[in-house]
C-alpha angles and dihedrals in degrees: 000000000000123000119246110258116246109251117250092242089057090055089050091049091050091051091048091049092050091048091047089052089052091050091047088052091053091049092047092050091047092051090055090068117089125236111295090248091053090044093057091046090053092045091051090049090047091054090053092051094044091048090058092047096045093044090052089050091050094237110184141150133201111268107240093205119098117272111265093025118135110285097010113133120237092248092048094241134123108217131190110256119211122231091186097075126079095272091048095050091047090050091052093052096044096041102044097092094043090049089056100042093039095051102123100221095052100070097041093049093049092050093045092048091054088064097038089051091061092051093045100045093044087062093242098121094047092048092048092053093047092047093051095049102037094050095050117111111259092249090055099043093107092049091048092050094050092044093047089050092055096048091044087070088087082083102013098193090066091059094046097042101036113020103043096055088039090056090056092046093050093051091046091052090050092051093251128123106284093210088061089056091049090047092052091050093044090050091054098042098043110011090051092036098139098044116092144142092229136046107260137184093276092062099064089037094058093037090057092052091046091050092052090051094045091053089064084075103023113025092195097051117121129192119202126220087241092055095119102024099116094049095043092046092057091038088064090071093041093053091044091055095044094043092049093048093049090048095050100037104033117012102040095044090049092051092051125186116352120241110207089203088075092065124099092233097256101089118142093014094107101041125080105223095167118120117250114283123234090256092051092049090049090049093051090049092055090043086057090052090051090048092056091045093054091047089052091050090049091051092050091056095048115022105055120073088244093050106147094218097052118105103287092212104050105002093244116163100203100046093046144114087258093072097027088061098034092129086070089059089052088054094047093044097054095040090052098048093037094051093042089054093044095051093048095043094043096241093114122041108158141021087263090069090054092049092048090051091052091047092050091050092053093043088063090058097067094109092044091054091050090050092049092054092060094036089054091053091050093050092046093048090048089056098041093052093047088230090124093053093044091050091047095049092046093047093045091049089051090054090049093048092049094042094242095134101104126100090271087077087078092067089059091044093052091048092050091051090049092052094046089051090063089071102026105044101176112097093210094043093050094045092047088057100041103032095072087057106037102034095057091039094054092040089058091057092049111272126126121240091238092060091043090053092050090053091048091054091059093054093043096049102044098061097041089095097056102043123090086206091074106107096234097042094096092049092051090048089053091052092047092054089063087070096035110023096193095049114134137196093263092054092051092047092047090051091053098040096088089058091053094050095048095041093048094048102043097034090053091049090047090052090051093049094044096048107030107021101038094025095223121161116245091225145354108309091352114143122210096210133049121207098247127183102215 
C-alpha cells in the first residue's frame, strides 16, 4: 500500500516555517546584543582587561615593518601593552577627551550635517525626490523609485522618511501592490546605501574610521572622503538595474494582486502624493542654478594651473587641499542649493531659518555623538595596547601561510561584513569595530585601505534590508502594516531577502572585475595595492 503523497502546498508551508524559524533565530541572536553604545563601552573595557592579561603573558609578534622605520621598536617586536598598570590608567584618564575630540569621523560628520540640514529642512531634498519619482513614465516607475532611493542616501533620513512610504503610495495609486513599491524604495535607500552619484555624509564618516585603522600600520596614511567615489558612482547604476529587475521579476509577482481589505484603513495618509507646487518647482529651478554655480566655483579652484586649491608645491590635483578638505565642499554645496531653494519656495526667508535648520540637523545627532565617545575610546585603546597590530600581523600571517592572499580573499571579507551587519546594523558602528582588525590585516598582505573600505561598504549595505537591528527597520515595518495589518518581521525580511542575495552576489563580482580584472581605482587617487612587507 503506497503512502499518500504530501500535497505541494504542505511542502511550501514546511519550507516557509523552516525559513521563518531561521529568521526568528537571526532576530533572537541580534536582540541578544546590547545597544551599540553599551557594546562599545564593553569592548573598550574588554580591551583594557585583555591588555593586562596579554601583557602579563608576554604576548608579542615580530614587527613586519623594516628596522628603523617610524614606530618600530629596537628589538623589532610588537608587544602587548597593559592599560591596567599605573601608566595605563593615567593614560586612559588624561587621553579620554583627546580621544573623543580627535576622533577623525566626528568633525567631518558634524560639518557635513550642517550643510545637509539646510537642504533637508528647506524642503529641497524631499521635493527633489518627489519630483524625480512622480514625473517618471509609468513603465519606469520602479526604476525611478530604486534610483531615487540610492541618491537619497546623501541624506539618508529623507529616503527612509519620505521615499519608502511614497513608494507604497505610488504603487497603490497605480493599482499595483503597495508593498512592492515600498520594497523597491527600501532596496534603493538601504540595500544600496553606499552607492551614490554624490559624496555624502557617509563618505567622510567611513574614510575617517578607515584612516584611524590604517594608521595602526602606517601613522602617516590618510584616506580622503572621495576614496570610493568612482566605484560608488558606477555602482549606482548597477544597483538600480539589479534592484529594478528583482522588484519586477521576483518580488512583485510573488506578492500578487493587492487586496485593500488587508489594510488597516490608514493607507495614503502619511504620503504626499501631490504633484510639485509652482513654488516647489521654482525652488528646484533656483537650486539647480546654485548647483551649477558651486560646480563652477569648484572647477575654478582645481582645474586652472593657478587653481588655489591645487597642491601648492607641485600643482597636483589629486593630492591637494581640494580633496583633503572635500567635506567643506559638501557643506558649501548643500547650504547653497538648500538656501536657494528655500528663498525661492518661501521656506527660508532670513539667516535665522538657515541657522535653525543647522541646529535641527545637529540636534538629531545626539545619539551618534554619544556613540562616538565610546567608539573613540575603543579605537584608541586598541591602538595603545598594540592588540590591533598584533591581531593584524597574526591574521595576515595566517592568510600568507594558507595562501589566502589573492584578490579572492575579498569575497570572504565582504561575506563576513554582511553577516556581522545582521547583528550590528549601524555602518559606522560596525566599521569602527571591524576596521582596526581588517584594514591593518589586509594592508599587511598588500591591499590599500581605500579598496578595503569599498569592499566593506558592499557587505554592510546588502544586508541592511533584512536585519531588524537596522535603526529604521521598525519604522518601515510600521508603515508596511498599514497596507497589510497582519504583516510580521519574518514577512518583511523574506520580501527583502531576494534583493540581498542578488546585491551581494553581483556587487561583489562587480567589485572584483572593477578592481582586479580591469585595474580601475575605486576613487580619485585611491590605490588598490599597498606596499606591504610580508
